[in-house]
XYZ file of C-alpha atoms in Angstrom:
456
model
C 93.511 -30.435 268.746
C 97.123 -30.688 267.527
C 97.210 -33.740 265.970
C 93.756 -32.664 264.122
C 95.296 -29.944 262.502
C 98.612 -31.429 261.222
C 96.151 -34.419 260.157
C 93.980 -31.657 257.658
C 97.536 -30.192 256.900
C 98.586 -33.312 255.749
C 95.393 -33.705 253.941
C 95.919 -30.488 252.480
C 99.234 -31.040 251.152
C 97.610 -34.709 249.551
C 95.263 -32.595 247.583
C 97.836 -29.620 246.270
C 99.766 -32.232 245.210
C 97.309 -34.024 242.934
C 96.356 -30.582 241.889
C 99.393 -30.144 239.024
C 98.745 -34.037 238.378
C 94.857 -33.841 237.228
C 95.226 -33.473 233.011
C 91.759 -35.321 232.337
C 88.713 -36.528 232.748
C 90.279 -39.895 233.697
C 92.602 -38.434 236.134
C 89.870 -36.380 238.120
C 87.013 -39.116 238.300
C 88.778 -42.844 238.203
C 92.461 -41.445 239.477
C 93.505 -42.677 235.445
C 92.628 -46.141 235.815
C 95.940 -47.067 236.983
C 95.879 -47.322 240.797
C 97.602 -50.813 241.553
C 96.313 -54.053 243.728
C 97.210 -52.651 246.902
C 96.178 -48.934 246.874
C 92.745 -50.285 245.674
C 92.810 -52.157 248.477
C 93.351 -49.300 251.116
C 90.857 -47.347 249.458
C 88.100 -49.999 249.169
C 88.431 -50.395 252.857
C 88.919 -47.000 253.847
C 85.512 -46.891 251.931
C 83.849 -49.516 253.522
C 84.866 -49.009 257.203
C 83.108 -45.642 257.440
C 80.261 -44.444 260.046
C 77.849 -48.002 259.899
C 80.916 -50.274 259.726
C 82.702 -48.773 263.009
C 80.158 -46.059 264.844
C 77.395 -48.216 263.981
C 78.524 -51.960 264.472
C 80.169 -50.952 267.842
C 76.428 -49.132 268.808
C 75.198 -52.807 267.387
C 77.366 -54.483 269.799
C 75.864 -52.530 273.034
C 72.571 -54.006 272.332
C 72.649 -57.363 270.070
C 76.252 -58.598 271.295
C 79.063 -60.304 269.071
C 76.173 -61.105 266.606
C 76.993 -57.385 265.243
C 79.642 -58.949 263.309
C 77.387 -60.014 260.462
C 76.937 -56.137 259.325
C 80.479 -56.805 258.257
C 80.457 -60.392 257.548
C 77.841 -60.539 255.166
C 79.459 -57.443 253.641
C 82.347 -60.131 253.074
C 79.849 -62.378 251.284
C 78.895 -60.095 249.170
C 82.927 -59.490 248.195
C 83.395 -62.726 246.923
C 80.467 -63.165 245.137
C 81.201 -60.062 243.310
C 85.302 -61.209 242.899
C 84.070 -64.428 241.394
C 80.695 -62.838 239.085
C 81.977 -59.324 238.848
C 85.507 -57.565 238.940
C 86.211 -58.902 235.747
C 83.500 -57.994 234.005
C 82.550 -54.228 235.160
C 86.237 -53.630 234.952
C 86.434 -54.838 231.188
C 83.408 -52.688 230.617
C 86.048 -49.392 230.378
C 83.532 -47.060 231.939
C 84.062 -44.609 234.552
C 80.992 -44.742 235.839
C 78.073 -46.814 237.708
C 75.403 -45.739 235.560
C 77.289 -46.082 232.606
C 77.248 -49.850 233.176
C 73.690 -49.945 232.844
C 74.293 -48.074 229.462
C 76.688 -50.639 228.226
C 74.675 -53.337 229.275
C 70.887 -52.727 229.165
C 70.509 -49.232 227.272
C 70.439 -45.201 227.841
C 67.533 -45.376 229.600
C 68.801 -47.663 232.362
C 72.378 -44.855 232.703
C 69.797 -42.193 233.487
C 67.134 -44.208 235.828
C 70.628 -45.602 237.902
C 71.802 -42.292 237.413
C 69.012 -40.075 238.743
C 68.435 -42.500 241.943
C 71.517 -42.569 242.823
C 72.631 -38.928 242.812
C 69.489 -37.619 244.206
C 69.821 -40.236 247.474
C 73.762 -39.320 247.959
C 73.282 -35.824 248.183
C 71.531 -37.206 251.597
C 73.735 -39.816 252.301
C 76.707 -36.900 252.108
C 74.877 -35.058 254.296
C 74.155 -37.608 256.759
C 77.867 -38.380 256.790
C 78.714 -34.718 257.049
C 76.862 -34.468 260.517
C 78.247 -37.317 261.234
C 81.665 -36.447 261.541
C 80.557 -32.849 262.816
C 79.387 -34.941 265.630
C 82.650 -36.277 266.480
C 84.682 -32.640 265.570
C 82.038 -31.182 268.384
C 83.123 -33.626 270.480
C 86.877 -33.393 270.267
C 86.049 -29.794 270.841
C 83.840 -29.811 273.741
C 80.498 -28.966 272.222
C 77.823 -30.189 270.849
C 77.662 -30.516 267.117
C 76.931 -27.099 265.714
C 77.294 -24.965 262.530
C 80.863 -24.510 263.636
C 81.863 -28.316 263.111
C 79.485 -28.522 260.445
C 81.538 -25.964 258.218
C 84.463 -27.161 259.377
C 84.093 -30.769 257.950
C 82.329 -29.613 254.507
C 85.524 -27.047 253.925
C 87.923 -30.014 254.459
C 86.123 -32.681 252.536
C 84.972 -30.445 249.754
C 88.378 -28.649 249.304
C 90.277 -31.847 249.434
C 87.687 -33.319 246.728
C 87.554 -30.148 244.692
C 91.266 -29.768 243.948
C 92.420 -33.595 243.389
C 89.585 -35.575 242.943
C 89.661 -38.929 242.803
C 93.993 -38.996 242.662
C 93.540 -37.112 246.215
C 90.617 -39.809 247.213
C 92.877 -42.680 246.522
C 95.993 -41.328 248.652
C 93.945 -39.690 251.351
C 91.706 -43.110 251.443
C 95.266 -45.343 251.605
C 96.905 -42.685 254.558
C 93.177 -42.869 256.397
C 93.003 -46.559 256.192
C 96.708 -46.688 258.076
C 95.637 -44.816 260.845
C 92.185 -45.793 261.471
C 94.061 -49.432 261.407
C 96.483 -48.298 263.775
C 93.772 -46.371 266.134
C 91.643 -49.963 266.106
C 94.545 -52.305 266.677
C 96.154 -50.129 269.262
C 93.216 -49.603 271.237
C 92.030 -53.750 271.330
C 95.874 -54.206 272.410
C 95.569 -52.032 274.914
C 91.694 -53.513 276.331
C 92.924 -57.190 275.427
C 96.636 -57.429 276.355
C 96.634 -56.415 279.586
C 97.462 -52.878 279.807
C 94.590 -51.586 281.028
C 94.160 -53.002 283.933
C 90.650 -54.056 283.084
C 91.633 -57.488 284.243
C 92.219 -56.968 288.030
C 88.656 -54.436 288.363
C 85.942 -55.517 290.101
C 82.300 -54.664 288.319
C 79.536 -53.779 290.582
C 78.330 -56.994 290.323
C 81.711 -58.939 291.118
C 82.316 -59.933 287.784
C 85.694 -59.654 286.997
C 86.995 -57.770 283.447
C 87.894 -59.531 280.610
C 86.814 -61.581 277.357
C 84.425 -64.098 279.691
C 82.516 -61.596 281.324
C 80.850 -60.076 278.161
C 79.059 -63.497 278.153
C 77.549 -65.251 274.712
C 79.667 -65.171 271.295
C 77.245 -66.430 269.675
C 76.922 -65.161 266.045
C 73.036 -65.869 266.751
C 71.175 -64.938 269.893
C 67.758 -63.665 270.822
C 68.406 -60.275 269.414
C 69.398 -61.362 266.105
C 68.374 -64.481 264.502
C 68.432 -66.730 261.321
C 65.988 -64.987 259.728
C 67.537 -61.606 260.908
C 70.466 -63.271 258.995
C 69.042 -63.779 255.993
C 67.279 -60.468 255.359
C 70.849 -58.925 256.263
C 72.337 -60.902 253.871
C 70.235 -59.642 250.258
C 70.051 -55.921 252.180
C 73.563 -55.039 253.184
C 75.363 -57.533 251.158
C 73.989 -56.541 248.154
C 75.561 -53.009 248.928
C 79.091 -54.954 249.250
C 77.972 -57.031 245.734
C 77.055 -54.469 243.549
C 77.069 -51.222 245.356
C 77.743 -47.739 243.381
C 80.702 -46.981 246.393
C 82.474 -50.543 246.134
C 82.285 -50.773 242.501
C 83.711 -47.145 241.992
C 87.052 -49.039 243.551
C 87.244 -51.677 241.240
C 86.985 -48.542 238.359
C 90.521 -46.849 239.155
C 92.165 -50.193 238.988
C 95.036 -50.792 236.570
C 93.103 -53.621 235.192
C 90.584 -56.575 236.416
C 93.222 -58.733 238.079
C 94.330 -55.698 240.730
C 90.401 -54.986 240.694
C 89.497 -58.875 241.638
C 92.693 -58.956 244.123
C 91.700 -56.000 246.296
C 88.045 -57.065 246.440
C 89.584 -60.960 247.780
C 91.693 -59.365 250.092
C 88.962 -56.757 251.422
C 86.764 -59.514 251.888
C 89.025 -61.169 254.604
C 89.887 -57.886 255.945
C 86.553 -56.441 256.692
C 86.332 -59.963 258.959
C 89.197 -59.138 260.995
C 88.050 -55.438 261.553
C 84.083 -56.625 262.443
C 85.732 -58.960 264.828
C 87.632 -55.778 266.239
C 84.915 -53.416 266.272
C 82.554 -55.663 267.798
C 84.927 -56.762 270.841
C 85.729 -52.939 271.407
C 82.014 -51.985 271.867
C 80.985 -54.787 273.350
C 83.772 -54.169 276.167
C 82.634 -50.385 276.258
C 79.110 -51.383 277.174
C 80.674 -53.744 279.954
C 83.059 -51.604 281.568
C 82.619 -47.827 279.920
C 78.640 -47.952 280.088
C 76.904 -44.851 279.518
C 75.957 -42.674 282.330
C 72.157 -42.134 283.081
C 70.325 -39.861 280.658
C 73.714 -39.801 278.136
C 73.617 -41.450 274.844
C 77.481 -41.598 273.677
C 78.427 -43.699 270.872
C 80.815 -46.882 272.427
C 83.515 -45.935 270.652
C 83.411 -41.986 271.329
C 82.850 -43.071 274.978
C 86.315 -45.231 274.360
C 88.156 -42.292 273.367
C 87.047 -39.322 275.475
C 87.347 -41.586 278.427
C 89.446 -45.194 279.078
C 92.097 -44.860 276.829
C 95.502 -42.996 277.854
C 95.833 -39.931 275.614
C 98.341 -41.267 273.299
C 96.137 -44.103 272.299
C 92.918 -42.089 272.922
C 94.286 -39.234 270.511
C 95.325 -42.009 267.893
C 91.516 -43.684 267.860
C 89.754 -40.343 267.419
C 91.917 -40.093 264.435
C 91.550 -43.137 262.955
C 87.691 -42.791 263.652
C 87.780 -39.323 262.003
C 89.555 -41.296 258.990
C 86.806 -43.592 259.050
C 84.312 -41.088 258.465
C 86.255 -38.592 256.357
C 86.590 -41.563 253.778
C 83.101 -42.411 252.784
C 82.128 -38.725 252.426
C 85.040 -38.299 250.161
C 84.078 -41.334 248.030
C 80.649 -40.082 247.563
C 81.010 -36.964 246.810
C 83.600 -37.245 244.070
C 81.192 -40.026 242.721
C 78.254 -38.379 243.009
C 79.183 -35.355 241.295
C 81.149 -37.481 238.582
C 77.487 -39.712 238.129
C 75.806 -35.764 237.523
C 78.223 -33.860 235.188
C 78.829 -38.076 233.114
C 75.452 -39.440 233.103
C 73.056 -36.719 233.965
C 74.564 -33.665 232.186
C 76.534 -35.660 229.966
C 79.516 -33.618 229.986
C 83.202 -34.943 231.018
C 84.787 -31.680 231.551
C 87.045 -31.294 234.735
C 85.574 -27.929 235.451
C 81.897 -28.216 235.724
C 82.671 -31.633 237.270
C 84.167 -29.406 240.239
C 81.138 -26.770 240.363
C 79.513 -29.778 240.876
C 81.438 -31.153 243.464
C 81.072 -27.548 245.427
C 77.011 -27.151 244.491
C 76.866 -30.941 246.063
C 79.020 -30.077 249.420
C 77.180 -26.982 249.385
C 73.755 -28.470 249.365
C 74.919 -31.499 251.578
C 75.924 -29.124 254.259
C 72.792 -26.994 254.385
C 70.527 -30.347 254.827
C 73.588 -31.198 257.461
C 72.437 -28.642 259.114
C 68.757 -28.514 259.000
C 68.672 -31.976 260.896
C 67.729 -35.209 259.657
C 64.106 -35.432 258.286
C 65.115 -33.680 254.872
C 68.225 -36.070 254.755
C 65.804 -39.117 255.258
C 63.887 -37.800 252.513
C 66.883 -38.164 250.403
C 68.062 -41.206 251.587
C 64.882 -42.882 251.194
C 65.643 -42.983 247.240
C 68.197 -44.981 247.789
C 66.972 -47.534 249.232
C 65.116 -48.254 246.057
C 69.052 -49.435 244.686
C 68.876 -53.008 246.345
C 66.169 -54.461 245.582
C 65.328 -52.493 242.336
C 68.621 -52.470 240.717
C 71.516 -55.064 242.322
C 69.575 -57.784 241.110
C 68.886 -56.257 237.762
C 71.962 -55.048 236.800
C 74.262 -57.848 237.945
C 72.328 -60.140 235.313
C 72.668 -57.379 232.840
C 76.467 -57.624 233.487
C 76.905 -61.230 233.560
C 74.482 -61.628 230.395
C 76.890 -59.131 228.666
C 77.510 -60.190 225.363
C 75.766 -63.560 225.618
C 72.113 -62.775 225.139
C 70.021 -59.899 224.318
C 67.945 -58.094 226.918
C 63.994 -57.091 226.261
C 64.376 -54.345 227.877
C 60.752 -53.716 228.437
C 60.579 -56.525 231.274
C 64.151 -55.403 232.548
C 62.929 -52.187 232.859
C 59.560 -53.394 235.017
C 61.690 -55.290 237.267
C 63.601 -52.368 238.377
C 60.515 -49.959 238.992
C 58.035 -52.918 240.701
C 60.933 -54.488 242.709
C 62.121 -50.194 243.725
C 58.584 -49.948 244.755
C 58.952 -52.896 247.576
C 62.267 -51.161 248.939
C 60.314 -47.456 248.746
C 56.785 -48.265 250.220
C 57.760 -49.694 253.485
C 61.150 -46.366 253.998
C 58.112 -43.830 252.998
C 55.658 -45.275 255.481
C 58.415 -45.681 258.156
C 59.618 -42.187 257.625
C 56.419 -40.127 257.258
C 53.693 -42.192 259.362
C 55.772 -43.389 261.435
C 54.592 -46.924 260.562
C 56.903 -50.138 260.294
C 56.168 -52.488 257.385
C 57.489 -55.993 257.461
C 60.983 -56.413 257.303
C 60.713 -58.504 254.718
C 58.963 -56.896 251.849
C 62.655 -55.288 250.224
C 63.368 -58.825 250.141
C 60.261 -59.664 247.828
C 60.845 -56.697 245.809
C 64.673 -58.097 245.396
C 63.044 -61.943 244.478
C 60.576 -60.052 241.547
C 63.576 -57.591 240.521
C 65.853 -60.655 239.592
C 62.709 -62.617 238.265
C 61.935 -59.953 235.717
C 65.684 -59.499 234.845
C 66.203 -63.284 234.405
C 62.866 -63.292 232.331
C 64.410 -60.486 230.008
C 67.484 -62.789 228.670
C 66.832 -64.070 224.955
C 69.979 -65.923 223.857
C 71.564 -64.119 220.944
């Protein structure tokens, strides 16, 4: 409980800081497009590696084995295609925005449709991530996730937002990404190298511990296949290609060279980190499983339980880091996308009512449970296959042909429609569409787009 409170403190004293160093518009929303190679870096990864890409690839791991690794691994695809088709390009754009690529590109209709999707689904995806990390507060506490840890993580991540913006995002991100890269390194030293002792146990079943007992390292099994692979692959690394989170890194970048660098480097990175995240839950579910009628996350269980307290203390923080990052990241975003692009004003002020109305709203859903966040959410998962596609043509077409916007404009809504259909039948009748129909609404998106090109 000590180390959690001079970890806000320090937090705190990010934040104050950046306070007296906010003059702009710039400043608040893109940290004044000056943030070097490797603080980019830190905070694209600090981004990346939040709830999914550690909670939710070691819970992957429990069930589907090392094959987990592709939630990060294609998330490394999608890196370099967007290093090679993209940093360059969105950074030489000059806009501060997501949305306002679509504006530069296609027209002011397309800033508004990106807009409005995407603000509307992150007020659920903060949310979400709000609960999230009340989950893990409530459990470094000794209670269930409540209103108490619920308040307690909107206060931190709004207040820390509110005063600095995206200057205090950017440090916070680079001091998060340290520790949670300490917390994950220490602990898989401490499983791997021989400390634990892991290696001289007995399992009920005679097996001794270590790497060869977990069995198949396989990146395919029967859990996950090819074609598992492939949907994975347009789905989650179109996030890592073209997503509103990722590209808001490459946006407070000195210029399209530090932009292109971190990206590169994050790319490798993330592969390093699935490797360690997947090995960690995987040896959880061998050795740490969980008890009979208890559903603790592999990584929680790793912390309240196996680990010595110095090392169990320094993975709850890093975890916390991991989760603290992406909330911070989206809400500065999202409230930058609704004063920019949906109210169309840039002034630092009612960009930070907007960044308390948004934690405000995020943490009443947070608490009300998950079907009204799912609601929210669902709107987002129109962005793949309506608008990756779409828009990465738009930016890569840039100045070499002219769009007909009519037919750009159809892809978007008809492929949106193949990602929507199948989250609106899952989440309100219960009923589970092929797996594959995003991934025709992604092939008529980028059909539709391609179609729209007339060389200038």
């Amino acid at each position: 409980m000590k180390l959690l409170i001079i970890y806000f403190l320090v937090l705190g004293f990010i934040c104050i800081r950046d306070l007296f160093k906010v003059k702009n518009f710039d400043d608040y929303v893109v940290a004044g497009r000056k943030q070097s190679s490797p603080l980019v870096f830190m905070s694209l990864m600090a981004t990346v590696l939040g709830a999914s890409a550690t909670v939710g690839i070691a819970a992957r791991a429990e069930s589907i084995g090392f094959a987990a690794f592709w939630w990060l691994g294609v998330g490394a695809i999608g890196f370099w295609f967007q290093a090679a088709f993209l940093s360059k390009p969105v950074h030489d754009l000059d806009v501060r925005t997501l949305p306002e690529i679509a504006e530069k590109t296609v027209g002011r209709t397309g800033r508004k449709l990106v807009a409005f999707i995407i603000a509307v689904s992150w007020i659920g995806i903060i949310a979400a991530q709000f609960a999230a990390v009340a989950g893990f507060i409530g459990l470094v506490l000794g209670h269930d996730a409540g209103t108490q840890s619920v308040l307690i993580t909107a206060v931190i991540v709004i207040v820390y937002t509110l005063l600095g913006g995206q200057l205090s995002v950017v440090r916070t991100d680079a001091l998060q990404f340290g520790i949670l890269t300490l917390g994950f390194f220490a602990a898989a030293i401490y499983l791997f190298g021989g400390f634990s002792g892991a290696e001289s146990a007995t399992l009920s079943n005679g097996t001794s511990a270590g790497l060869a007992s977990f069995g198949n390292f396989n990146l395919l099994n029967e859990k996950f296949s090819f074609s598992d692979l492939a949907m994975m692959l347009f789905t989650v690394g179109g996030a890592y290609f073209l997503g509103p989170d990722v590209i808001s890194r490459n946006l407070v970048a000195k210029d399209s060279s530090s932009a292109r660098k971190a990206v590169v480097i994050g790319s490798f990175a993330i592969l390093v980190f699935s490797v360690i995240i997947v090995l960690l839950g995987m040896w959880a579910a061998t050795y740490a499983p969980n008890v009979a009628g208890n559903s603790v996350n592999p990584l929680f269980r790793l912390a309240s339980g196996v680990l010595p307290l110095p090392l169990a203390a320094l993975l709850s923080v890093g975890l916390l880091s991991a989760l603290l990052s992406s909330a911070d990241t989206c809400l500065i975003n999202s409230a930058a996308i609704f004063g920019s692009d949906i109210l169309n004003t840039r002034r630092i002020s009612v960009v930070r009512l907007i960044v308390v109305a948004i934690g405000i709203i995020a943490t009443y859903l947070a608490l009300q449970g998950k079907d009204i966040i799912g609601l929210l959410t669902m709107a987002y998962s129109v962005y793949t296959p309506g608008i990756v596609a779409p828009l990465a043509v738009a930016i890569i077409a840039h100045k070499k042909f002219n769009i007909k916007k009519t037919l750009w404009y159809a892809g978007v809504v008809v492929g949106g429609l193949f990602g929507l259909i199948p989250a609106i039948f899952a989440s309100t009748a219960k009923i589970a569409l092929p797996a594959y129909i995003p991934h025709i609404g992604i092939a008529i998106s980028l059909i539709f787009a391609l179609a729209s090109l007339k060389r200038k």
